[in-house]
XYZ file of N, CA and C in Angstrom:
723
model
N -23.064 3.352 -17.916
C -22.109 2.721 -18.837
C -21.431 1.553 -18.130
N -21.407 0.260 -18.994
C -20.563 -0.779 -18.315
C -19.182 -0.806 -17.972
N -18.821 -1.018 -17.128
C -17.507 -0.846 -16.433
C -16.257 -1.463 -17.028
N -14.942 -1.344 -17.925
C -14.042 -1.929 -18.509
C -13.692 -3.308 -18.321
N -13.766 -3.991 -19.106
C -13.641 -5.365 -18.577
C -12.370 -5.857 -18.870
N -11.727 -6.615 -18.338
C -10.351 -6.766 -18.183
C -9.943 -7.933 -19.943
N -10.864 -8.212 -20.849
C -10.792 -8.702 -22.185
C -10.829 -7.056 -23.060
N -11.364 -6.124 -22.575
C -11.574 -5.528 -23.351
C -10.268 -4.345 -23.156
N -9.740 -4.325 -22.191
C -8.566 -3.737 -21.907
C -7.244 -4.456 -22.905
N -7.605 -5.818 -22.768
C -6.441 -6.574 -22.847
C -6.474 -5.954 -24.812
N -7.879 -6.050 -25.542
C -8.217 -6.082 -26.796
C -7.197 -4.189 -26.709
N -7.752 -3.175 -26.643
C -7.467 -2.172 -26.511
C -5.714 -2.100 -26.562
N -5.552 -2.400 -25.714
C -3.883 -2.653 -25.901
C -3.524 -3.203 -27.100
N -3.826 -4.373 -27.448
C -3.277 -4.972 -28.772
C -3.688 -4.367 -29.990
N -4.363 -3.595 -29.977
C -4.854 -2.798 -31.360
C -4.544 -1.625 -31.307
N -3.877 -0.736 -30.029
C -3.403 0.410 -30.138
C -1.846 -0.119 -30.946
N -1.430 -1.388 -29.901
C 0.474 -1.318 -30.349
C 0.273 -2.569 -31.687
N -0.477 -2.779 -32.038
C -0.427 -3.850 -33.474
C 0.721 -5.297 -32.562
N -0.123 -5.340 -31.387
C 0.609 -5.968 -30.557
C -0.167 -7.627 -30.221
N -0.152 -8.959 -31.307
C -0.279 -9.817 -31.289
C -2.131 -9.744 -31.955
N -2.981 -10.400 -31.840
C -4.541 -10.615 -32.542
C -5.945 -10.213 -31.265
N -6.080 -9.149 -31.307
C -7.683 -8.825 -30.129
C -8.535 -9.710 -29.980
N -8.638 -10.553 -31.016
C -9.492 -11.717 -30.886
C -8.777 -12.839 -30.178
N -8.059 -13.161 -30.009
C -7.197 -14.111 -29.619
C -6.631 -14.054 -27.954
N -7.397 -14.814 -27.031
C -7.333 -14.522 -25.456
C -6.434 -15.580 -24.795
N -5.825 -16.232 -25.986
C -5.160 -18.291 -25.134
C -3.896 -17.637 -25.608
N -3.205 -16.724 -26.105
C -1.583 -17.297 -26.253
C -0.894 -16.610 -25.603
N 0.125 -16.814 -26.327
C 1.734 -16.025 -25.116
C 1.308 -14.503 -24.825
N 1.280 -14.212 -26.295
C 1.275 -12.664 -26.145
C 0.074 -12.360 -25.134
N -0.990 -12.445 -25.020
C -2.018 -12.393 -24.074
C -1.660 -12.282 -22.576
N -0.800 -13.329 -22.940
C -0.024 -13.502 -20.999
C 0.809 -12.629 -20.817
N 1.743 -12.484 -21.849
C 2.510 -11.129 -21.233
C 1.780 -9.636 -21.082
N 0.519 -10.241 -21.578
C 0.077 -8.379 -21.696
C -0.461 -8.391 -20.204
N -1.445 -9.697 -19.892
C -1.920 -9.825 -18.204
C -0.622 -9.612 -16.995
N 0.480 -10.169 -17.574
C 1.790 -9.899 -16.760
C 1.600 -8.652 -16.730
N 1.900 -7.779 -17.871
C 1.729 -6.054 -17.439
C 1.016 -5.098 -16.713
N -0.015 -5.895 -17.020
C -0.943 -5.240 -16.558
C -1.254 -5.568 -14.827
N -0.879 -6.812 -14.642
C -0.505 -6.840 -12.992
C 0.791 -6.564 -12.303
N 1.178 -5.993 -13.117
C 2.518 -5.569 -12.768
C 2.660 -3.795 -12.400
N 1.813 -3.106 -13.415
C 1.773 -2.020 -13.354
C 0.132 -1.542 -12.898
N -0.128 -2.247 -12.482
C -1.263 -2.217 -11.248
C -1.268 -1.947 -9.878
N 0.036 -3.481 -9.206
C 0.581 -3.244 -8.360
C 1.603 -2.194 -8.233
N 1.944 -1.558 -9.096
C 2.754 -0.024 -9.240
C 2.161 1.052 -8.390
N 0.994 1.170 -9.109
C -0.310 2.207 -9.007
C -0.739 1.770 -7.427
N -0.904 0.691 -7.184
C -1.049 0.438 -5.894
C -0.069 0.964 -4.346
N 0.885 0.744 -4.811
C 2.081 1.321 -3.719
C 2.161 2.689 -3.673
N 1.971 3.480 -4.701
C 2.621 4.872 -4.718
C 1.712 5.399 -3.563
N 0.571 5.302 -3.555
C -0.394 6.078 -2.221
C -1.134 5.325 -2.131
N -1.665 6.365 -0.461
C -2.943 5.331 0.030
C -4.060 5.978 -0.920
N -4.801 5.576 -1.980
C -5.674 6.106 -3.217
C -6.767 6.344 -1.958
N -7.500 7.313 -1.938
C -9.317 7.676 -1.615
C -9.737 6.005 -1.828
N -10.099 5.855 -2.885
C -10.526 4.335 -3.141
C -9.817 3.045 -3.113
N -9.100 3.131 -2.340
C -8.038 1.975 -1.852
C -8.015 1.514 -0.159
N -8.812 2.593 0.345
C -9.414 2.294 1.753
C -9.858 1.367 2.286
N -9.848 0.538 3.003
C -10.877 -0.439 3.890
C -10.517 -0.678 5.207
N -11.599 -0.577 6.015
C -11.482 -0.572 7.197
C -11.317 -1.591 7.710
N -10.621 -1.896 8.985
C -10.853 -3.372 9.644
C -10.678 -2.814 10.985
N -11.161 -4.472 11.461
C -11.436 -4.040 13.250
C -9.787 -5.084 13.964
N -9.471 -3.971 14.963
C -8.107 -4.724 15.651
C -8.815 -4.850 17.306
N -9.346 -6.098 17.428
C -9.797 -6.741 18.272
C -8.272 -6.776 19.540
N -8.430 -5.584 20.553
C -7.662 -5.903 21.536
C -7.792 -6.571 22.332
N -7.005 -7.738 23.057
C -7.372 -8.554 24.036
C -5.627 -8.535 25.357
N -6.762 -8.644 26.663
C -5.666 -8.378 27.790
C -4.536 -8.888 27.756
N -3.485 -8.647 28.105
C -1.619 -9.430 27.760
C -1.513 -9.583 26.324
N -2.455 -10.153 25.682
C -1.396 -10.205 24.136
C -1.335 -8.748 23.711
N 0.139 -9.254 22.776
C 0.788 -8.231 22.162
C 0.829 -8.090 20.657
N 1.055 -9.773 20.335
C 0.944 -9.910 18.936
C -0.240 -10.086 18.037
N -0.525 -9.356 16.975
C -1.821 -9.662 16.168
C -1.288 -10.082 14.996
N -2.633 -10.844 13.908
C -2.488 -10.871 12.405
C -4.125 -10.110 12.458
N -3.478 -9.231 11.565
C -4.519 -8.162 10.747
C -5.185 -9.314 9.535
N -6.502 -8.616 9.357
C -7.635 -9.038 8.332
C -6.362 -9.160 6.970
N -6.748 -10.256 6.112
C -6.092 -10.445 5.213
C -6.007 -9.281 4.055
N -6.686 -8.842 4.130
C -7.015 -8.047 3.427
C -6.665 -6.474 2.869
N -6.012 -6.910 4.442
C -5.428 -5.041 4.541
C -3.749 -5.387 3.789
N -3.538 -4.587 2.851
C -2.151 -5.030 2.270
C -1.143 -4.095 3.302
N -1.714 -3.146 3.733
C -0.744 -1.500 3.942
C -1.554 -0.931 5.222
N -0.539 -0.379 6.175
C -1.213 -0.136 7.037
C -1.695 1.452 7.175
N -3.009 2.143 7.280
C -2.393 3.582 7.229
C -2.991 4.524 8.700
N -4.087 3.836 9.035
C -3.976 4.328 10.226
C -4.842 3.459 11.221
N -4.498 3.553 12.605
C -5.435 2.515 13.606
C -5.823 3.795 14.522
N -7.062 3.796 15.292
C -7.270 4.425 15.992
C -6.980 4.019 17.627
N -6.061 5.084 18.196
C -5.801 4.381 19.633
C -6.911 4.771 20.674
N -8.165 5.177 20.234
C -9.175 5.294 21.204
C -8.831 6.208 22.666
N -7.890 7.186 22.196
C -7.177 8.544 22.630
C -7.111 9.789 22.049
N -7.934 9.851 21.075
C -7.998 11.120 20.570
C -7.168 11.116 19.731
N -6.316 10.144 18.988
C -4.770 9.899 18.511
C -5.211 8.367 17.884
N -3.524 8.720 17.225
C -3.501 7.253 16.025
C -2.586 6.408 16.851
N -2.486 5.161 16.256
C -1.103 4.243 16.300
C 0.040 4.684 16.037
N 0.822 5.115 16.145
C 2.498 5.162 15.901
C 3.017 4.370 14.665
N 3.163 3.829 14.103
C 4.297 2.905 13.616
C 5.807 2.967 13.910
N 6.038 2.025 14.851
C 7.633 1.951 15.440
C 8.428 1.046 14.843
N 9.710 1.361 15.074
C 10.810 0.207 14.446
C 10.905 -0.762 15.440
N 11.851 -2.057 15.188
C 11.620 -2.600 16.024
C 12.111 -2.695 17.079
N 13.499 -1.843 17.101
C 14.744 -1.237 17.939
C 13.808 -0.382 18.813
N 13.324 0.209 18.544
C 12.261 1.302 19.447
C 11.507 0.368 20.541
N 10.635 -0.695 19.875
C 10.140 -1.467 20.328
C 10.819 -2.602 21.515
N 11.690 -2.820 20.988
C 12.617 -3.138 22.023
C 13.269 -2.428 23.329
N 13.228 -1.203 22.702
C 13.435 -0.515 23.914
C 12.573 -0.438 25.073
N 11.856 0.151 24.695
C 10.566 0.385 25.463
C 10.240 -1.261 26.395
N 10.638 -2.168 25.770
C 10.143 -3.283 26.209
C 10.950 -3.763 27.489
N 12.266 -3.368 26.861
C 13.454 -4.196 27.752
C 13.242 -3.003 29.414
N 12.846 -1.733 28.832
C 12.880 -0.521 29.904
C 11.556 -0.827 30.626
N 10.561 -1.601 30.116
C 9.761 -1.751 30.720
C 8.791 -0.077 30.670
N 9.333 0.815 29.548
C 8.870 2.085 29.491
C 7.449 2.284 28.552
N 6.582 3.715 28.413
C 5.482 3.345 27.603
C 5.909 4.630 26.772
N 5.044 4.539 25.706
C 5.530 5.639 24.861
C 4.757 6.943 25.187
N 4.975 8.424 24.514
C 4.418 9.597 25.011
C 2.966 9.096 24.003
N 3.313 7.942 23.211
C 1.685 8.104 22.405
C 0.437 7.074 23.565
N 1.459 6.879 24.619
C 0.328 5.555 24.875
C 0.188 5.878 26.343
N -0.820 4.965 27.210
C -0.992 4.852 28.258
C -0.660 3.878 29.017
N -0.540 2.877 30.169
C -0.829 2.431 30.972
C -1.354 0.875 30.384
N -2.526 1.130 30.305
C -3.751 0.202 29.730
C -3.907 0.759 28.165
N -3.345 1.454 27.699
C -4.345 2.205 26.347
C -2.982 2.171 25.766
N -3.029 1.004 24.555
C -1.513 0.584 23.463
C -1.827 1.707 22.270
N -0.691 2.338 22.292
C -1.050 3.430 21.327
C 0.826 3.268 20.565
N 1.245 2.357 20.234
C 2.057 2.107 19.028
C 1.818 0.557 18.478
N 2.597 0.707 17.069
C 2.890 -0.707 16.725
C 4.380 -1.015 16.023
N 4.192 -2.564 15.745
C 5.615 -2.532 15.023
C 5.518 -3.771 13.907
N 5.251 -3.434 12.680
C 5.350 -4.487 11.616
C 5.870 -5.807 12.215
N 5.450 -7.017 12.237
C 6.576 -8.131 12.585
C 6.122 -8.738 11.418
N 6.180 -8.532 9.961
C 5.910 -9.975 8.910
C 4.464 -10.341 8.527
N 4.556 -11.426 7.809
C 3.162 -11.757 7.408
C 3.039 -13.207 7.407
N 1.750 -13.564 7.551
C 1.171 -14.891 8.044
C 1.630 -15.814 6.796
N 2.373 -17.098 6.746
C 2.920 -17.393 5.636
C 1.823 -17.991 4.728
N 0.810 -18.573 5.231
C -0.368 -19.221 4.589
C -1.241 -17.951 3.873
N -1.166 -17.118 4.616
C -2.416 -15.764 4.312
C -1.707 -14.802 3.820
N -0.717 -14.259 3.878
C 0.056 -13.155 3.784
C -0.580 -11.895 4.334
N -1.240 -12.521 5.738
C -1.987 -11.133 6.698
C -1.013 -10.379 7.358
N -1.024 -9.221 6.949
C -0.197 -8.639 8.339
C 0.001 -9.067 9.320
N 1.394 -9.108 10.188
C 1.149 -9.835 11.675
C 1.799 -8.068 12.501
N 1.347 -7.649 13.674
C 2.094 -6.780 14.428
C 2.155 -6.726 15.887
N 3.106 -5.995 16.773
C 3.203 -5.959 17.787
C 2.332 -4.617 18.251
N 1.851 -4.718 19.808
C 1.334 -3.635 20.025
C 1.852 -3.140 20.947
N 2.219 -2.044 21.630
C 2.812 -1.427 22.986
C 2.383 -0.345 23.426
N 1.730 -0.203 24.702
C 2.266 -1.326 26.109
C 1.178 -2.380 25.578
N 1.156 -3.638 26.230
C 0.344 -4.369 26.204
C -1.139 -3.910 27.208
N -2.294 -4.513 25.998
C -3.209 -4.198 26.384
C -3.933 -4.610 27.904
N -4.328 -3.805 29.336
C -4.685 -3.894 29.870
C -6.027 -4.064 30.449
N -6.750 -4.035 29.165
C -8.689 -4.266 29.066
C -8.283 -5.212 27.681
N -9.560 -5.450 27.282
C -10.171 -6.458 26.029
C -11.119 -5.246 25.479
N -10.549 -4.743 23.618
C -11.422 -3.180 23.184
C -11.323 -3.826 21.704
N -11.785 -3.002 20.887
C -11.654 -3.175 19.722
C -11.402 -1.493 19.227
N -9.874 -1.616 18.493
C -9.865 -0.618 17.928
C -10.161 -0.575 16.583
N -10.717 0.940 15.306
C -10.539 0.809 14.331
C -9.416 0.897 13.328
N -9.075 0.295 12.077
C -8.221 0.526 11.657
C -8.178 0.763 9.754
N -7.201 1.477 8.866
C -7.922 1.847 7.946
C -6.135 1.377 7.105
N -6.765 0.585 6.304
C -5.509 0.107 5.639
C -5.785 0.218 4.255
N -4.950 -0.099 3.435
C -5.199 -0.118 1.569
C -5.261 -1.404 1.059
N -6.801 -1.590 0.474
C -6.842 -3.127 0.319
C -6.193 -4.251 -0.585
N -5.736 -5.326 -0.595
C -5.110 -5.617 -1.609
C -5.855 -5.862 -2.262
N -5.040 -6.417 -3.580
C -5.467 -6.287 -4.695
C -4.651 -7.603 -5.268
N -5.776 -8.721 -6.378
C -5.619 -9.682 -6.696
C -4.928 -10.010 -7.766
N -4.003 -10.919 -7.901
C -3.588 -10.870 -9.286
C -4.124 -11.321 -10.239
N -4.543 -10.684 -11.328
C -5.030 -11.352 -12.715
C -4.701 -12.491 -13.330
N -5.103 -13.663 -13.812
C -4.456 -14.986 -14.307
C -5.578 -14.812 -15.677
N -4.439 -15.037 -17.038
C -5.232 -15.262 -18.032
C -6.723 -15.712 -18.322
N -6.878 -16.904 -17.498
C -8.089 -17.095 -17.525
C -9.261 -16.343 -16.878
N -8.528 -15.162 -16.062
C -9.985 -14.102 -15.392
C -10.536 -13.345 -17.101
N -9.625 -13.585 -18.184
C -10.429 -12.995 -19.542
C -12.092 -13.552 -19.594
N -11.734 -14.511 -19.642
C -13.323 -15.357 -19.746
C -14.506 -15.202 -19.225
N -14.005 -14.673 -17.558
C -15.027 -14.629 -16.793
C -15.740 -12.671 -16.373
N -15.252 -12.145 -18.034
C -15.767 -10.854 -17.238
C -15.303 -9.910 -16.652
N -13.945 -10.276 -15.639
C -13.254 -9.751 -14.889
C -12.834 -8.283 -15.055
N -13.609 -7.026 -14.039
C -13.594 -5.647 -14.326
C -12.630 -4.864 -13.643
N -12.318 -3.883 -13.862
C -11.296 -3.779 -12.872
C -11.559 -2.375 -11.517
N -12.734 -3.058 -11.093
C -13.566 -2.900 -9.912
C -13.042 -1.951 -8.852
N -11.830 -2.507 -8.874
C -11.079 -1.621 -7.310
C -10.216 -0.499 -8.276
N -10.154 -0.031 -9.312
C -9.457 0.848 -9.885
C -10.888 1.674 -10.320
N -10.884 2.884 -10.142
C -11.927 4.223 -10.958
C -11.638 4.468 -12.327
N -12.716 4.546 -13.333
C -12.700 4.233 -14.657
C -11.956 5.586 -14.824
N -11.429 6.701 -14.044
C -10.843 7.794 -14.275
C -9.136 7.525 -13.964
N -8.816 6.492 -13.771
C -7.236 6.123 -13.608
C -6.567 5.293 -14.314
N -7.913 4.232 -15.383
C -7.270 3.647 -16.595
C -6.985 3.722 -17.351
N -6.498 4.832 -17.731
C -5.795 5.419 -18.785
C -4.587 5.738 -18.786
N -4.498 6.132 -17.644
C -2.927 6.011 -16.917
C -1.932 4.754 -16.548
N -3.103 3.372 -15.911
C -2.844 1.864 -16.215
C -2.583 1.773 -17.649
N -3.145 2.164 -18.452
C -3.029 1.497 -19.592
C -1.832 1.925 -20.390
N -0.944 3.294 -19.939
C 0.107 4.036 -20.633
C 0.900 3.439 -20.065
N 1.141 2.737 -19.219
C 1.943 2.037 -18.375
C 2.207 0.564 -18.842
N 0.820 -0.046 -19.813
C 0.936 -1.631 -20.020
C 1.249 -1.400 -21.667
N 1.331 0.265 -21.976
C 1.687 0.122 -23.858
C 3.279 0.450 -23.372
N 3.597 1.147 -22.715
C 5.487 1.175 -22.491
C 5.883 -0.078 -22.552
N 5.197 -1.338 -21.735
C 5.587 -2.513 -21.333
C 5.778 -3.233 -22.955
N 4.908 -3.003 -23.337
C 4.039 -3.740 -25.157
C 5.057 -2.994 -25.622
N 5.666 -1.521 -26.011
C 6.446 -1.052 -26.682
C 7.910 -1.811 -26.902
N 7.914 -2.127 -25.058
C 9.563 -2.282 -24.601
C 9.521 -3.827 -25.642
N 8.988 -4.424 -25.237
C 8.669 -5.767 -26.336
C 9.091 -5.854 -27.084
N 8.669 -5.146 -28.136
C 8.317 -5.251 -29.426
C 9.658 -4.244 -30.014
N 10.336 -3.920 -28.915
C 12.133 -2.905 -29.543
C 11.549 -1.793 -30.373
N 10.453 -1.162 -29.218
C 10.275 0.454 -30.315
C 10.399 1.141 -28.511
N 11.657 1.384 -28.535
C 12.070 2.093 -27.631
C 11.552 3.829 -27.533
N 11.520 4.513 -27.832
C 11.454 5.644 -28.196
C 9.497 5.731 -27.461
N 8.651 4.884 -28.539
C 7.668 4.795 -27.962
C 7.465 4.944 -26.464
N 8.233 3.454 -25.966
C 8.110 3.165 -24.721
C 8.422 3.726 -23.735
N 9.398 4.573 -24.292
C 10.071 5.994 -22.919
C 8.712 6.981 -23.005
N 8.405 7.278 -24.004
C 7.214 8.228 -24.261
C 6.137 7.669 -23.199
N 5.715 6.311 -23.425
C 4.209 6.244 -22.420
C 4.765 6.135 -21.119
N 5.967 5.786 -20.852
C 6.311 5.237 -19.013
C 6.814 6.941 -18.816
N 6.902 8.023 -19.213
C 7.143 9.120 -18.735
C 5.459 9.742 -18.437
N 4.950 9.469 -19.532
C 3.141 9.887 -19.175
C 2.687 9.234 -18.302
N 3.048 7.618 -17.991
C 2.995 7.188 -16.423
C 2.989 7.674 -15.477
N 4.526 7.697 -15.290
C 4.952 8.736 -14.434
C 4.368 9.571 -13.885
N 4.293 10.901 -14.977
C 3.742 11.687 -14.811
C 2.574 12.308 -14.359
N 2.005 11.422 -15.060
C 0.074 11.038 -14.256
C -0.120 10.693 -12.965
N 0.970 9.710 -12.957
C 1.166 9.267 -10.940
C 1.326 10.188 -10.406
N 2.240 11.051 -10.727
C 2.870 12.179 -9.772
C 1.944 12.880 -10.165
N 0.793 13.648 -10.648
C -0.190 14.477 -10.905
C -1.290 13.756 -9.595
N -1.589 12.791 -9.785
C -2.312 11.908 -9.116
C -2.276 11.909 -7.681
N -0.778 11.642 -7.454
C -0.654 11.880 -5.875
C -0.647 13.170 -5.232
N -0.488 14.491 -6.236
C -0.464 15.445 -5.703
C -2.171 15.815 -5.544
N -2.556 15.505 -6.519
C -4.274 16.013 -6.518
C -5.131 15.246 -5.057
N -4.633 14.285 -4.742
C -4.808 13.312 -3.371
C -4.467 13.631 -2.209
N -3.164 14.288 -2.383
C -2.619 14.308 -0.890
C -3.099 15.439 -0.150
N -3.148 15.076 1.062
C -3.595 16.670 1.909
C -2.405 17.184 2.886
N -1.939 18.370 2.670
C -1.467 18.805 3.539
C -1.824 18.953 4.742
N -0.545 18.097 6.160
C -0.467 18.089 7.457
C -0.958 19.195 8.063
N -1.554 19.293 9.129
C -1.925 20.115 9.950
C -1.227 20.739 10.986
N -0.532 21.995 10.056
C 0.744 22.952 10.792
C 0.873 23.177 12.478
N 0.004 22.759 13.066
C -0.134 23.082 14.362
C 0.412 21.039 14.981
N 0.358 20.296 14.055
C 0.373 18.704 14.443
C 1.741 18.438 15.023
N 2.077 17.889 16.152
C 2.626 17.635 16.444
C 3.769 16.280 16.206
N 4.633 16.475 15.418
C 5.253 15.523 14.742
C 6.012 14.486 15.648
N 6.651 12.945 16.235
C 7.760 12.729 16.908
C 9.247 12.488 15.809
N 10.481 12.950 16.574
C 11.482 12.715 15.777
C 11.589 11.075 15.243
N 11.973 10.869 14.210
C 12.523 9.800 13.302
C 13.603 8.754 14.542
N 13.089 7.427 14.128
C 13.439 6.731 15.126
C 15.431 7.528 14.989
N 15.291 7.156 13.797
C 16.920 7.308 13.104
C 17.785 8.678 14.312
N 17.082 9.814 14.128
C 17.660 10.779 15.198
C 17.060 10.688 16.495
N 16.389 9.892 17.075
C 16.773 9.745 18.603
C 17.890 8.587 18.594
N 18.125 8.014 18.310
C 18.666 7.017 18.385
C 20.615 7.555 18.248
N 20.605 8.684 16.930
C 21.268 9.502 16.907
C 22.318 10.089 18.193
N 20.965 10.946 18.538
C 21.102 11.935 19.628
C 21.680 11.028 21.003
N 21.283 9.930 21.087
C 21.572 8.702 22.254
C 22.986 8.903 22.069
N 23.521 8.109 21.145
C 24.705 7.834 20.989
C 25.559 9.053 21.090
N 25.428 10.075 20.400
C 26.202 10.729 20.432
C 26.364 11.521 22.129
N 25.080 11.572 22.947
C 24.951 12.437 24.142
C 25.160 11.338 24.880
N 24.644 10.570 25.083
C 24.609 9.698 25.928
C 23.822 9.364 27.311
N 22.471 9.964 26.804
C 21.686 10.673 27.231
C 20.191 9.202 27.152
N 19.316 9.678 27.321
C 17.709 8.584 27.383
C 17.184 8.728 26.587
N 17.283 10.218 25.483
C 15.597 10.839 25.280
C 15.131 9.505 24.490
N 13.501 10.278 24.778
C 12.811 9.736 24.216
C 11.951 10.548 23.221
C-alpha cells in the first residue's frame, strides 16, 4: 500500500472538520493546516527518543581538541559510546567547569579515554549540535553515537511534490492527525471538539511512550544529579564528586 502523502493528509483533515475545499492546495486555509501539522509533528518529535527516530553518527575524536559540531542531522542527543564498556555522560556546564579548572577526570572517564560531554549550542549556519568533551582526548578514535534525527519542516508547496511522511510509521498518523483536527477545531471556535481530539493526543502520546520505553536495569548504576552534588558541596563543604 502507498504510503500517506502529505496532500492527502492535508485533504483528510479538511473533509473530516468541513474545514476550507480538499481540492484546493494554494490558500490560507491550506497553510494553516501545514502550520499544524508541523507544529504537532515537532510535538511528537520531542516527547521520546521513537525506535524510528534513531540515527547513528560517527564522533570523530581527535588529540587536544575538546570541542565538536555533531552531524547536522542529529537533532537530540541520546547516546555516544565511550569505547569503555559505558556511554557518554551528559554534564552541565558547572560540572564541566569543574573538572576543568581542577584539572580532575570524571569516575566515567579515563586519562586518554573522554567519557563525558556538555551541550555548548548549535552551529548558527547548520543548527548542528556543537559539544564539549572531557578529559580531552589523548589518541585520535572514532566514537559511535545514536541521536534522534531531525525532522524537516513542511512548506505548502511540499503538497505538489508528493511529499510522504517517511520518518513517521503509518501506525502513528492517526494520532498526528488528532492533534492537527484540535488545531482545525480551535479555528473554527468549536471548542468542545477541540479539547476532545488534543486529550486523544495526549493520550495516545502517553500510551505511546509507555509501549516504547524500557525499563532501567535495576542493578545500573546511576550518578547523583548535578543539582545534589553541588547541593551536598555547599552545604558540607566537602569535594564529592
Amino acid at each position: 500500500m502507498a504510503a500517506l502523502t502529505l496532500a492527502q493528509f492535508i485533504q483528510q483533515c479538511k473533509r473530516k472538520t468541513r474545514y476550507g475545499d480538499p481540492s484546493v492546495t494554494t490558500d490560507s486555509v491550506t497553510a494553516d493546516i501545514v502550520h499544524y501539522t508541523n507544529q504537532r509533528r515537532f510535538r511528537l518529535w520531542r516527547r521520546y527518543p521513537w525506535a524510528w527516530s534513531i540515527y547513528e553518527f560517527t564522533l570523530p575524536l581527535v588529540v587536544t581538541v575538546i570541542n565538536y559540531t555533531l552531524d547536522a542531522l542529529v537533532g537530540d542527543i541520546v547516546a555516544i559510546d565511550n569505547g569503555n564498556g559505558g556511554y557518554f555522560k551528559k554534564r552541565t556546564l558547572k560540572r564541566y567547569l569543574q573538572w576543568h579548572k581542577g584539572s580532575q577526570t570524571s569516575d566515567e572517564s579515563t586519562s586518554d579515554n573522554p567519557g563525558d560531554y556538555v551541550r555548548m549550542g548549535q552551529d548558527e549556519a547548520t543548527d548542528a549540535l556543537k559539544i564539549k568533551v572531557w578529559p580531552t582526548p589523548a589518541s585520535t578514535v572514532n566514537r559511535t553515537g545514536w541521536g534522534k534525527k531531525r525532522i524537516a519542516r513542511y512548506a505548502v508547496a511540499d503538497i505538489a511534490t508528493n511529499t510522504d511522511f517517511g520518518y513517521f510509521p503509518e501506525e502513528v498518523l492517526d494520532v498526528l492527525e488528532s492533534g492537527v483536527l484540535a488545531d482545525i477545531y480551535e479555528a473554527q471556535g468549536k471548542v468542545a471538539e477541540s479539547v476532545a481530539k488534543n486529550q486523544y493526543f495526549q493520550a495516545e502520546l502517553e500510551r505511546m511512550v509507555k509501549e516504547e520505553a524500557v525499563e532501567a536495569d535495576s542493578e545500573e548504576q546511576r550518578d547523583p544529579p548535578d543539582y545534589m552534588i553541588f547541593h551536598k558541596r555547599k552545604r558540607g563543604g566537602t569535594t564529592v564528586t
